[in-house]
């Protein structure tokens, strides 16, 4: 195995960025050698040097090369030293705190007359330290380095002191912390050993390739003198490891040090096996992906013709069918008079044509959206708003369409992307998520619920497009350690997908359909009103879906325990504080948008603030801006243009009049239930956003024409149902992302059957919640 692979295989995954960058330094060596060869060749072509001058030239080149390489080594060494010092301080402080707690536990039950000297740490203290036996640490084999000193004292065996009177409840948490500290200290020891070996090997390679003699001098003057590699530092670390062994012996094995060390080594071995198994699967997965690029065969169908059999790509055939069907329907509708005015007929043709293209995904969704303003202008479906309703000319229609496309809602979407980008780029979203997940424990049912809630909360702030991507990356350590046939893997993935769909309800920026809903609500609801309805609704929906998944998959029956996720211990820096402050201020202003309407005018203006705060300071760059989901933005803009055309042409009013006749005897609850059922079916088969684009304008108009007008309530409830439609893999981005998840062997975790069996019932449960609890909440807040 190459040493670069050995580093990857043996490194602590969470510390991967702090090891010596062996591969990069190796590339630098080859680059230096190439430059030296080319430089020597050029000089030999241009000038004739005497032998002494040639020797001097080569000596200068070697010195220059050594300076360049030494500078790179210095930078890496400094990074290693700083990281080691930080981790050492953290772990030693935590161990000192653990010792103090054990001392207090010991003193609380030690007889007052006892006067012998008891030692736990390096220094004897009378009366108040537990008598932990001493023995040289036996974790050196796992750590990979020889003991540097420390230890001493008596050998293994037992002490005369018994801790049988200590209750299990008082020691269980201390025992767990002691094991964790032993593992982390052993990993820190391995970190030192692996980096020391890496320095020796990279310097040896440099000397061999460049014919230099840098290794001896640099090792003696820099590496050996660095803090992590000093003998005193190693001795101190060995003593701390022995201290955890004595603590564990006192807590767990009745002061039997031999048994304590054996148990701790078993815990360390189990941890190392788990980590290396995870890394091994990563490496195998990456290799498999590289080897299979372009190898997969498309789904082909065979058609028999008089000239023989013909193979056609199935997906291409379906797209061709939808394209031909949509064009035929479009041409026919342009010729048929269904409505009273030509603008309405032509707009209806555009609406049906775009809907078929979106449903069949003949072209990317955003490309179809861009086709909408072209058809709207060229077919002249826009009318004036002066009361005469005259058809607008192409130039006037163009101005009207483009003015509507770039609306405050689009700025709200851009502001949400900026916040999501900053939270993701600086690790805030991941740190918060891993902190919560680390508290979930090891029971699958509880881990499933916590992951679902994390996905919902993440969707609230970074959209339900980005949230499942984040959550699926966080659960990879869990998935990689499960058996191939485990039912918990599919259960966890589909749980996150369904929770992300429900999370699409939670805030105005959590999904594009919410942006479209706000566009159709007059006046637009405040963030506080939205939260008051959406958050309780999504929490209740998550609990119901979780209970159903636990009943459906029974994950604990096959997998009683899983490996816990470790929270990040990285300190919070000033940049993260700044990002959090900007995010909180923006959200507060969004919540109070109606209060400060005279200042800001609209939430879209407030959305510009995070864009300036993050891009103006350089925290987000041009590349981050280019990485925004511009396809979603274009889709939303095309949908707004279509909605404006449907309204301006009079088609919206004509459709609303006909639907009004059907629901004239219904109350608001019955209308909401009817539209919820309709949208549930539509949004299950086509994009949530597309369903919102088509249905919400009609819902708003019908709601405004009711005897008891409640258009905002109907629009919000219908928008919630767009998010709650999750019965098929194509029902929303979270489901599409979930169906694409594969194990290390390339086998998908989920199938369409999983979504039909679990997604459709979950959608029905969500619809019941929206039309009952949601209706009550929307009534309470005045919608």
XYZ file of C-alpha atoms in Angstrom:
783
model
C 0.000 0.000 0.000
C 1.306 3.455 -0.877
C 2.162 5.623 2.105
C -0.367 8.260 0.969
C -3.022 5.535 1.217
C -1.633 4.455 4.586
C -2.149 7.978 5.892
C -5.703 8.021 4.582
C -6.339 4.555 6.001
C -4.834 5.142 9.460
C -5.657 8.815 10.007
C -8.398 9.883 12.379
C -11.177 10.918 9.928
C -12.176 14.031 11.882
C -8.541 15.206 11.901
C -7.807 14.428 8.249
C -7.068 18.051 7.347
C -4.354 18.353 10.009
C -1.979 15.609 8.922
C 1.111 16.210 6.801
C -0.150 16.692 3.207
C 1.997 13.873 1.866
C 0.485 13.715 -1.642
C 0.750 17.482 -2.172
C 4.360 17.537 -0.991
C 5.157 14.656 -3.318
C 3.759 16.663 -6.227
C 5.891 19.603 -5.123
C 8.999 17.389 -5.201
C 8.311 16.364 -8.794
C 7.646 19.989 -9.724
C 10.926 21.108 -8.151
C 12.850 18.376 -9.945
C 11.228 19.270 -13.266
C 12.116 22.949 -12.836
C 15.705 22.082 -11.937
C 16.137 19.833 -14.958
C 14.623 22.389 -17.307
C 16.681 25.208 -15.782
C 19.934 23.267 -16.032
C 19.156 22.325 -19.620
C 18.460 25.934 -20.599
C 21.674 27.175 -19.014
C 23.706 24.470 -20.717
C 22.233 25.523 -24.065
C 22.911 29.230 -23.575
C 26.303 29.344 -21.864
C 29.434 27.324 -21.606
C 30.411 26.926 -17.966
C 33.674 25.715 -16.528
C 33.369 22.647 -14.296
C 33.705 24.766 -11.156
C 31.018 27.158 -12.395
C 28.697 24.248 -13.229
C 29.182 22.889 -9.717
C 28.403 26.289 -8.206
C 25.297 26.584 -10.376
C 24.058 23.162 -9.285
C 24.799 24.045 -5.659
C 22.724 27.230 -5.955
C 19.877 25.303 -7.541
C 19.930 22.742 -4.734
C 19.864 25.511 -2.124
C 16.958 27.198 -3.857
C 15.084 23.911 -4.087
C 15.774 23.153 -0.441
C 14.453 26.577 0.551
C 11.227 26.068 -1.377
C 10.625 22.590 0.000
C 11.633 23.541 3.548
C 9.188 26.440 3.461
C 6.383 24.046 2.527
C 7.433 21.694 5.320
C 7.558 24.588 7.798
C 4.005 25.557 6.945
C 2.756 21.985 7.434
C 4.745 21.544 10.634
C 3.334 24.750 12.087
C -0.189 23.563 11.295
C 0.468 20.211 13.000
C 1.951 21.862 16.093
C -0.983 24.251 16.511
C -3.531 21.477 16.116
C -1.719 19.197 18.559
C -1.436 21.947 21.163
C -5.144 22.733 20.853
C -6.227 19.084 21.127
C -3.817 18.439 23.974
C -5.232 21.350 25.961
C -8.807 20.268 25.325
C -8.233 16.629 26.276
C -6.047 17.341 29.309
C -8.568 19.854 30.662
C -11.342 17.345 30.169
C -9.331 14.657 31.925
C -8.597 16.997 34.851
C -12.316 17.703 35.163
C -13.031 13.973 35.097
C -10.471 13.384 37.856
C -12.051 16.087 40.019
C -15.479 14.485 39.641
C -14.091 11.066 40.553
C -12.368 12.622 43.580
C -15.643 14.127 44.759
C -17.342 10.767 44.246
C -14.578 9.067 46.239
C -14.550 11.613 49.065
C -18.333 11.405 49.460
C -18.097 7.772 50.524
C -14.570 7.609 52.058
C -14.559 7.091 55.851
C -13.560 10.275 57.646
C -10.965 8.494 59.764
C -9.011 7.204 56.761
C -5.673 8.960 56.584
C -3.565 7.046 54.077
C -2.156 8.761 51.019
C -4.047 7.965 47.812
C -2.830 8.785 44.296
C -4.684 9.151 41.048
C -2.532 11.475 39.015
C 1.097 12.482 38.905
C 1.236 13.976 42.413
C 0.199 12.296 45.634
C -2.565 14.045 47.579
C -3.674 12.989 51.022
C -7.226 11.837 51.679
C -8.927 12.924 48.502
C -7.593 10.905 45.575
C -8.686 7.384 44.700
C -5.907 4.802 44.932
C -5.559 3.837 41.293
C -2.920 1.186 40.518
C -0.142 2.148 38.146
C 1.172 0.223 35.170
C 2.914 1.113 31.937
C 0.376 1.863 29.184
C -0.362 -1.034 26.863
C -1.949 0.999 24.107
C 1.343 1.572 22.312
C 0.692 -1.141 19.763
C -2.511 0.527 18.631
C -0.986 4.002 18.760
C 2.037 2.989 16.743
C 4.782 4.555 18.915
C 6.898 3.434 21.812
C 6.204 4.810 25.266
C 8.188 7.923 25.821
C 8.254 7.642 29.548
C 5.876 8.300 32.354
C 4.123 5.662 34.337
C 5.874 3.835 37.051
C 4.434 2.561 40.244
C 3.218 -0.885 40.969
C 2.291 -3.534 38.470
C -1.124 -4.850 37.664
C -3.440 -6.530 40.073
C -5.817 -4.924 42.560
C -5.652 -2.398 45.372
C -7.057 -2.781 48.795
C -9.726 -0.183 48.130
C -13.141 -1.258 46.891
C -15.693 0.893 45.113
C -18.605 -1.489 45.465
C -20.617 1.136 47.330
C -20.690 3.482 44.322
C -24.057 3.349 42.572
C -24.149 2.377 38.872
C -26.064 5.555 38.022
C -23.278 7.706 39.461
C -20.513 5.968 37.515
C -22.109 5.161 34.132
C -21.538 8.642 32.703
C -18.011 8.817 34.176
C -17.229 5.422 32.661
C -18.375 6.537 29.203
C -16.308 9.732 29.407
C -13.259 7.763 30.535
C -13.526 5.427 27.544
C -13.932 8.367 25.172
C -10.882 10.100 26.650
C -8.796 6.939 26.398
C -9.731 6.579 22.723
C -9.056 10.251 21.939
C -5.716 10.297 23.777
C -4.683 7.132 21.960
C -5.689 8.727 18.662
C -3.611 11.783 19.564
C -0.637 9.490 20.167
C -1.233 7.844 16.791
C -1.479 11.319 15.229
C 2.038 12.116 16.440
C 3.462 8.794 15.269
C 1.908 8.968 11.810
C 3.102 12.520 11.205
C 6.604 11.678 12.410
C 6.752 8.794 9.945
C 5.340 11.012 7.201
C 8.082 13.611 7.718
C 10.778 10.919 7.558
C 9.380 9.375 4.366
C 8.753 12.620 2.489
C 12.242 13.922 3.326
C 13.774 10.626 2.227
C 11.869 10.827 -1.067
C 12.969 14.430 -1.570
C 16.646 13.588 -1.014
C 16.418 10.612 -3.353
C 14.738 12.452 -6.241
C 16.631 15.748 -5.987
C 19.964 14.240 -4.895
C 19.967 16.441 -1.796
C 20.767 15.894 1.871
C 17.949 17.779 3.574
C 16.519 15.025 5.753
C 19.198 14.900 8.444
C 19.449 18.656 8.985
C 15.721 19.377 8.816
C 14.786 16.492 11.117
C 17.319 17.547 13.737
C 16.642 21.295 13.598
C 12.892 21.373 13.030
C 10.980 18.105 13.419
C 12.677 16.840 16.582
C 12.434 20.284 18.165
C 8.714 20.679 17.445
C 6.502 20.404 20.513
C 4.499 17.251 19.572
C 7.668 15.260 18.801
C 9.672 16.090 21.953
C 10.314 13.270 24.402
C 8.817 15.236 27.284
C 5.581 15.746 25.314
C 5.348 12.048 24.501
C 6.010 11.133 28.138
C 3.287 13.486 29.323
C 0.836 11.964 26.857
C 1.734 8.412 27.955
C 1.141 9.374 31.573
C -2.251 10.820 30.732
C -3.221 7.606 28.954
C -2.158 5.630 32.041
C -4.238 7.996 34.142
C -7.366 7.058 32.174
C -6.503 3.371 32.631
C -6.344 3.820 36.415
C -9.566 5.829 36.387
C -11.362 3.104 34.441
C -9.999 0.451 36.808
C -11.347 2.376 39.779
C -14.768 2.926 38.210
C -15.405 -0.345 36.408
C -13.201 -3.276 37.433
C -12.852 -2.865 41.192
C -9.271 -1.581 40.767
C -8.204 -4.557 38.654
C -5.795 -2.744 36.340
C -5.058 -5.698 34.057
C -8.747 -6.213 33.373
C -9.274 -2.450 32.898
C -6.508 -2.197 30.299
C -7.826 -5.237 28.428
C -11.318 -3.720 28.287
C -10.032 -0.309 27.192
C -7.912 -1.910 24.488
C -11.022 -3.752 23.301
C -12.918 -0.461 23.091
C -10.015 1.143 21.207
C -9.729 -1.819 18.842
C -13.462 -1.705 18.137
C -13.259 2.026 17.422
C -10.271 1.625 15.100
C -11.942 -1.236 13.224
C -15.071 0.870 12.764
C -13.103 3.887 11.501
C -10.918 1.847 9.164
C -13.944 -0.029 7.877
C -15.552 3.327 7.126
C -12.454 4.650 5.349
C -12.022 1.377 3.447
C -15.595 1.562 2.190
C -15.015 5.184 1.162
C -11.924 4.213 -0.819
C -13.685 1.265 -2.450
C -16.677 3.453 -3.282
C -14.496 6.134 -4.860
C -12.608 3.541 -6.869
C -15.858 1.982 -8.036
C -17.220 5.343 -9.144
C -14.031 6.078 -11.096
C -14.069 2.705 -12.805
C -17.745 2.849 -13.719
C -17.835 6.347 -15.236
C -19.438 5.997 -18.659
C -19.768 2.239 -18.336
C -23.462 2.083 -17.395
C -25.870 1.097 -20.101
C -29.033 3.060 -20.708
C -32.423 1.373 -20.554
C -33.063 0.182 -24.112
C -36.306 -1.097 -25.646
C -36.467 -3.230 -28.782
C -39.037 -2.556 -31.533
C -39.622 -4.975 -34.405
C -39.945 -3.441 -37.877
C -40.260 -4.958 -41.385
C -36.576 -4.170 -41.846
C -35.569 -5.854 -38.608
C -35.384 -5.006 -34.893
C -34.627 -1.457 -33.762
C -33.201 -0.536 -30.369
C -34.426 2.735 -28.877
C -33.528 4.369 -25.588
C -36.622 4.088 -23.398
C -36.217 7.478 -21.715
C -35.601 9.172 -25.047
C -38.704 7.511 -26.474
C -40.838 8.766 -23.577
C -39.503 12.299 -23.980
C -40.182 12.192 -27.711
C -43.727 11.032 -27.090
C -44.409 13.885 -24.646
C -42.837 16.413 -27.005
C -44.955 15.304 -29.981
C -48.092 15.097 -27.826
C -47.528 18.539 -26.341
C -46.983 20.134 -29.757
C -50.110 18.477 -31.184
C -52.213 19.552 -28.220
C -50.774 23.067 -28.429
C -51.600 23.406 -32.135
C -55.121 22.026 -31.640
C -55.875 24.334 -28.715
C -54.730 27.336 -30.717
C -57.395 26.477 -33.316
C -60.262 25.668 -30.924
C -62.355 28.386 -29.280
C -62.987 27.263 -25.707
C -63.234 30.705 -24.131
C -64.822 33.955 -25.274
C -61.642 35.890 -26.103
C -58.650 34.993 -28.263
C -56.223 36.019 -25.502
C -57.818 33.511 -23.123
C -57.731 30.700 -25.701
C -54.100 31.303 -26.559
C -53.101 31.611 -22.900
C -54.916 28.337 -22.156
C -52.912 26.695 -24.959
C -49.678 28.008 -23.417
C -50.732 26.785 -19.957
C -51.510 23.250 -21.162
C -48.422 23.139 -23.391
C -46.088 24.168 -20.534
C -47.818 21.782 -18.114
C -47.273 18.793 -20.436
C -43.608 19.737 -20.979
C -43.098 20.092 -17.215
C -44.907 16.843 -16.432
C -42.985 14.854 -19.054
C -39.692 16.637 -18.321
C -39.095 16.770 -22.062
C -36.489 19.432 -21.368
C -35.104 20.823 -18.113
C -37.841 22.491 -16.072
C -36.148 25.884 -16.186
C -35.839 25.668 -19.991
C -39.592 25.202 -20.265
C -40.022 28.152 -17.895
C -37.879 30.311 -20.198
C -40.105 29.321 -23.123
C -43.141 30.839 -21.370
C -42.299 34.570 -21.826
C -41.423 33.910 -25.485
C -44.863 32.434 -26.171
C -46.650 35.027 -24.044
C -45.149 37.909 -26.035
C -45.302 36.400 -29.535
C -48.909 35.171 -29.158
C -49.960 38.513 -27.611
C -51.971 37.152 -24.704
C -51.377 40.166 -22.433
C -54.053 42.830 -22.069
C -53.994 46.371 -20.759
C -55.051 47.149 -17.195
C -56.884 50.397 -17.980
C -60.313 48.766 -17.974
C -60.579 48.525 -21.767
C -58.614 45.222 -21.842
C -57.022 45.892 -25.229
C -54.340 43.474 -26.476
C -50.850 44.744 -25.793
C -48.312 45.022 -28.556
C -45.157 42.896 -28.367
C -42.955 45.766 -27.016
C -45.482 46.673 -24.304
C -46.054 43.020 -23.400
C -42.288 42.483 -23.130
C -41.945 45.318 -20.615
C -44.859 43.978 -18.581
C -43.579 40.390 -18.577
C -40.013 41.250 -17.603
C -41.205 43.657 -14.913
C -43.235 40.875 -13.334
C -40.522 38.216 -13.658
C -37.974 40.059 -11.507
C -40.207 40.633 -8.503
C -39.430 41.048 -4.776
C -40.138 37.326 -4.442
C -37.072 36.542 -6.576
C -34.931 38.726 -4.299
C -36.333 36.821 -1.331
C -35.198 33.611 -3.003
C -31.706 35.056 -3.644
C -31.434 36.200 -0.028
C -32.378 32.724 1.155
C -29.706 31.196 -1.069
C -27.101 33.608 0.345
C -27.974 32.639 3.919
C -27.956 28.940 3.023
C -24.603 29.311 1.270
C -22.984 31.069 4.242
C -24.348 28.593 6.789
C -23.033 25.694 4.710
C -19.683 27.185 3.641
C -18.532 28.010 7.161
C -19.711 24.727 8.684
C -22.446 26.272 10.836
C -25.266 24.101 9.498
C -23.175 20.941 9.784
C -21.908 21.804 13.283
C -25.422 22.435 14.565
C -26.727 19.264 12.934
C -23.916 17.026 14.236
C -24.319 18.495 17.735
C -27.979 17.530 17.768
C -27.342 14.121 16.199
C -24.594 13.348 18.733
C -27.256 13.547 21.451
C -29.503 11.069 19.683
C -27.861 8.006 21.233
C -27.573 4.610 19.564
C -31.180 3.365 19.423
C -32.371 3.364 15.775
C -35.893 4.619 16.537
C -34.563 7.632 18.391
C -31.863 8.297 15.811
C -34.518 8.206 13.074
C -36.689 10.795 14.838
C -33.775 13.119 15.555
C -32.556 12.921 11.958
C -36.041 13.722 10.690
C -36.321 16.752 12.957
C -32.851 17.928 11.937
C -33.865 17.638 8.266
C -37.023 19.647 8.915
C -35.200 22.390 10.834
C -32.436 22.537 8.229
C -35.072 22.867 5.500
C -36.444 25.895 7.308
C -33.233 27.872 6.776
C -31.271 26.328 3.907
C -34.310 25.150 1.864
C -35.612 21.627 1.438
C -33.406 21.361 -1.644
C -30.126 21.712 0.287
C -31.260 20.138 3.586
C -31.480 16.505 2.382
C -28.054 16.829 0.750
C -26.607 17.945 4.100
C -28.437 15.277 6.102
C -27.542 12.441 3.731
C -23.867 13.393 4.086
C -24.158 13.419 7.881
C -25.619 9.898 8.106
C -22.981 8.298 5.879
C -20.975 7.035 8.922
C -24.133 5.261 10.104
C -25.004 3.811 6.696
C -21.480 2.537 6.061
C -21.471 0.443 9.246
C -24.847 -1.207 8.677
C -25.201 -4.681 7.166
C -26.042 -4.658 3.476
C -29.521 -6.088 4.149
C -30.299 -3.823 7.111
C -33.783 -2.302 7.085
C -32.643 0.714 9.079
C -30.674 2.204 6.163
C -33.701 2.544 3.839
C -35.851 3.620 6.779
C -33.420 6.413 7.720
C -33.041 7.679 4.142
C -36.758 7.775 3.370
C -37.396 9.330 6.788
C -35.056 12.215 5.977
C -36.653 12.641 2.540
C -40.206 12.765 3.926
C -39.127 15.094 6.747
C -37.447 17.419 4.241
C -40.683 17.553 2.253
C -42.554 18.492 5.422
C -39.776 20.986 6.136
C -40.727 22.682 2.872
C -43.702 24.119 4.758
C -41.811 25.642 7.645
C -40.678 29.066 6.393
C -41.264 31.348 3.390
C -37.787 30.502 2.045
C -37.836 26.755 2.730
C -39.214 25.860 -0.721
C -40.021 27.601 -4.037
C -43.739 26.815 -3.696
C -43.855 29.006 -0.593
C -42.362 31.879 -2.575
C -45.080 31.382 -5.207
C -47.725 31.268 -2.461
C -46.575 34.614 -1.061
C -46.764 36.025 -4.583
C -50.463 35.052 -4.661
C -51.361 36.272 -1.153
C -52.517 39.854 -0.693
C -51.391 41.046 1.756
C -48.394 38.753 2.127
C -48.283 37.083 5.550
C -45.560 37.980 8.022
C -42.962 35.423 8.990
C -44.476 35.233 12.454
C -47.864 34.261 11.020
C -46.235 31.680 8.760
C -44.275 30.166 11.662
C -47.378 30.063 13.882
C -49.094 27.776 11.362
C -46.269 25.873 9.697
C -44.027 24.881 12.629
C -46.685 23.072 14.733
C -48.006 21.470 11.551
C -44.591 20.157 10.484
C -43.738 18.866 13.974
C -47.015 16.932 14.227
C -46.532 15.639 10.691
C -42.998 14.451 11.509
C -44.163 12.554 14.591
C -46.959 10.814 12.662
C -44.647 9.881 9.775
C -41.981 8.676 12.246
C -44.477 6.416 14.014
C -45.605 5.007 10.670
C -42.008 4.313 9.524
C -41.167 2.608 12.825
C -44.242 0.401 12.361
C -43.449 -0.238 8.688
C -39.704 -1.033 8.930
C -39.304 -2.157 12.571
C -35.654 -1.004 12.530
C -34.794 -2.040 16.103
C -35.907 -5.608 15.458
C -32.941 -6.196 13.147
C -30.522 -3.450 14.269
C -30.840 -2.867 18.040
C -27.909 -0.432 18.195
C -25.970 1.776 15.776
C -22.738 3.736 15.971
C -23.181 7.188 17.452
C -22.230 10.352 15.536
C -19.515 12.420 17.215
C -20.123 16.148 17.550
C -17.553 18.605 16.238
C -15.350 20.144 18.940
C -14.004 22.935 16.754
C -14.232 26.310 18.506
C -16.568 28.994 17.183
C -14.685 31.690 15.299
C -15.515 35.325 14.596
C -16.623 34.601 11.022
C -19.239 32.097 12.197
C -20.483 34.595 14.798
C -20.807 37.252 12.084
C -22.737 34.895 9.792
C -25.104 33.932 12.616
C -25.716 37.570 13.547
C -26.485 38.575 9.954
C -28.815 35.589 9.592
C -30.658 36.338 12.826
C -31.021 40.045 12.032
C -32.359 39.233 8.553
C -34.882 36.727 9.913
C -36.038 39.159 12.600
C -36.541 41.865 9.983
C -38.457 39.403 7.800
C -40.694 38.575 10.752
C -41.316 42.293 11.369
C -41.586 43.228 7.681
C -45.102 44.674 8.051
C -43.991 46.811 11.009
C -41.169 48.394 8.994
C -43.015 48.466 5.671
C -42.661 52.250 5.473
C -38.861 51.833 5.612
C -38.152 48.733 3.556
C -41.280 48.510 1.443
C -41.123 44.731 0.966
C -39.342 41.627 2.248
C -37.426 41.524 -1.063
C -35.486 44.659 -0.053
C -34.618 43.087 3.309
C -33.327 40.049 1.383
C -30.655 42.259 -0.183
C -29.045 42.821 3.245
C -27.497 39.312 3.599
C -26.325 39.508 -0.020
C -24.403 42.712 0.760
C -23.233 41.466 4.163
C -21.790 38.214 2.817
C -20.600 39.160 -0.665
C -19.489 42.674 0.254
C -17.146 41.364 2.953
C -15.759 38.607 0.725
C -17.141 35.763 2.842
C -19.044 34.565 -0.208
C -17.332 34.881 -3.570
C -18.282 35.084 -7.222
C -18.068 31.302 -7.421
C -20.567 31.002 -4.572
C -22.894 33.359 -6.427
C -22.552 31.279 -9.583
C -23.375 28.158 -7.556
C -26.797 29.468 -6.561
C -29.666 27.288 -7.784
C -30.266 29.433 -10.838
C -32.420 26.710 -12.382
C -34.854 27.145 -9.477
C -34.744 30.935 -9.887
C -35.428 30.674 -13.619
C -38.263 28.238 -12.946
C -39.802 30.642 -10.443
C -39.429 33.571 -12.857
C -41.070 31.611 -15.679
C -43.866 30.593 -13.349
C -44.452 34.196 -12.312
C -44.573 35.206 -15.995
C -47.120 32.452 -16.669
C -49.200 33.527 -13.694
C -49.139 37.140 -14.870
C -50.217 36.068 -18.368
C -53.046 33.918 -17.008
C -54.250 36.863 -14.939
C -53.818 39.557 -17.621
C -55.501 37.546 -20.404
C -58.617 37.005 -18.313
C -58.137 33.213 -18.333
C -57.743 33.082 -14.561
C -61.050 34.831 -14.041
C -62.805 32.601 -16.568
C -61.522 29.380 -14.922
C -62.336 30.709 -11.460
C -65.923 31.461 -12.482
C -66.395 27.857 -13.640
C -64.803 26.366 -10.505
C -66.820 28.759 -8.357
C -69.986 27.230 -9.763
C -68.806 23.814 -8.578
C -67.950 24.908 -5.016
C -70.681 27.508 -4.548
C -72.420 25.496 -1.817
C -69.191 24.599 0.012
C -67.747 26.359 3.044
C -64.061 27.293 3.394
C -63.132 23.979 5.046
C -64.721 21.930 2.265
C -63.042 24.034 -0.434
C -59.674 23.595 1.278
C -60.206 19.837 1.485
C -61.220 19.672 -2.200
C -58.205 21.625 -3.394
C -55.907 19.653 -1.062
C -57.020 16.365 -2.627
C -56.576 17.822 -6.112
C -53.103 19.202 -5.415
C -52.038 16.001 -3.638
C -52.643 14.069 -6.851
C -51.093 16.671 -9.162
C -47.978 17.351 -7.070
C -47.307 13.633 -6.606
C -46.714 13.192 -10.319
C -45.135 16.526 -11.230
C -42.793 18.942 -9.487
C -44.069 20.622 -6.331
C -43.050 23.975 -7.760
C -44.799 23.353 -11.071
C -47.980 22.286 -9.245
C -47.870 25.511 -7.253
C -47.316 27.565 -10.397
C -50.393 26.071 -12.065
C -52.847 25.765 -9.157
C -52.163 28.589 -6.678
C -53.329 31.496 -8.898
C -56.613 29.665 -9.498
C -57.005 28.905 -5.790
C -56.433 32.557 -4.900
C -59.064 33.732 -7.386
C -61.639 31.150 -6.219
C -60.997 32.095 -2.596
C -61.531 35.770 -3.355
C -64.907 35.016 -5.013
C -66.366 33.031 -2.105
C -69.219 34.411 -0.005
C -66.761 34.375 2.911
C -63.551 35.372 1.067
C -60.494 33.600 2.489
C -58.010 33.491 -0.380
C -54.893 33.647 1.839
C -56.017 30.633 3.867
C -56.691 28.577 0.737
C -53.388 29.581 -0.888
C -51.323 28.775 2.223
C -53.080 25.448 2.777
C -52.688 24.473 -0.864
C -49.006 25.462 -0.801
C -48.541 23.205 2.233
C -50.118 20.362 0.273
C -47.649 20.920 -2.569
C -44.876 20.147 -0.055
C -46.789 17.244 1.500
C -47.178 15.334 -1.790
C -44.405 12.744 -1.445
C -45.744 9.447 -2.724
C -43.319 8.795 -5.599
C -39.569 9.221 -6.252
C -40.359 12.103 -8.633
C -42.440 13.927 -6.006
C -40.019 16.711 -5.096
C -36.248 17.072 -4.870
C -35.842 15.312 -1.459
C -37.361 12.138 -2.903
C -35.230 12.385 -6.057
C -32.131 12.729 -3.881
C -33.161 9.832 -1.654
C -33.791 7.397 -4.514
C -30.269 8.179 -5.801
C -28.555 7.086 -2.549
C -26.468 3.930 -3.026
C -24.362 1.727 -0.794
C -20.656 1.089 -1.419
C -21.544 -1.747 -3.796
C -23.624 0.528 -6.008
C -26.982 -0.885 -4.900
C -29.762 1.674 -4.235
C -31.122 1.782 -0.705
C -34.644 2.584 -1.884
C -36.965 1.523 -4.687
C -40.214 2.959 -6.020
C -41.989 0.344 -3.922
C -40.596 1.939 -0.743
C -42.086 5.295 -1.693
C -45.445 3.839 -2.713
C -45.686 1.827 0.501
C -44.529 4.639 2.818
C -44.771 7.909 0.891
C -48.422 7.666 -0.162
C -49.732 6.935 3.376
C -47.497 9.705 4.736
C -48.946 12.110 2.146
C -52.467 11.188 3.212
C -51.571 11.697 6.900
C -50.076 15.100 6.034
C -53.191 16.095 4.076
C -55.397 15.237 7.046
C -53.159 17.368 9.289
C -53.251 20.331 6.877
C -57.028 20.236 6.412
C -57.798 19.855 10.137
C -55.056 21.176 12.406
C -53.756 23.519 9.718
C -57.243 24.888 9.075
C -57.723 25.621 12.788
C -54.311 27.307 13.077
C -54.884 29.447 9.981
C -58.268 30.481 11.377
C -56.698 31.416 14.719
C -54.057 33.679 13.095
C -56.734 35.410 11.023
C -56.182 33.997 7.536
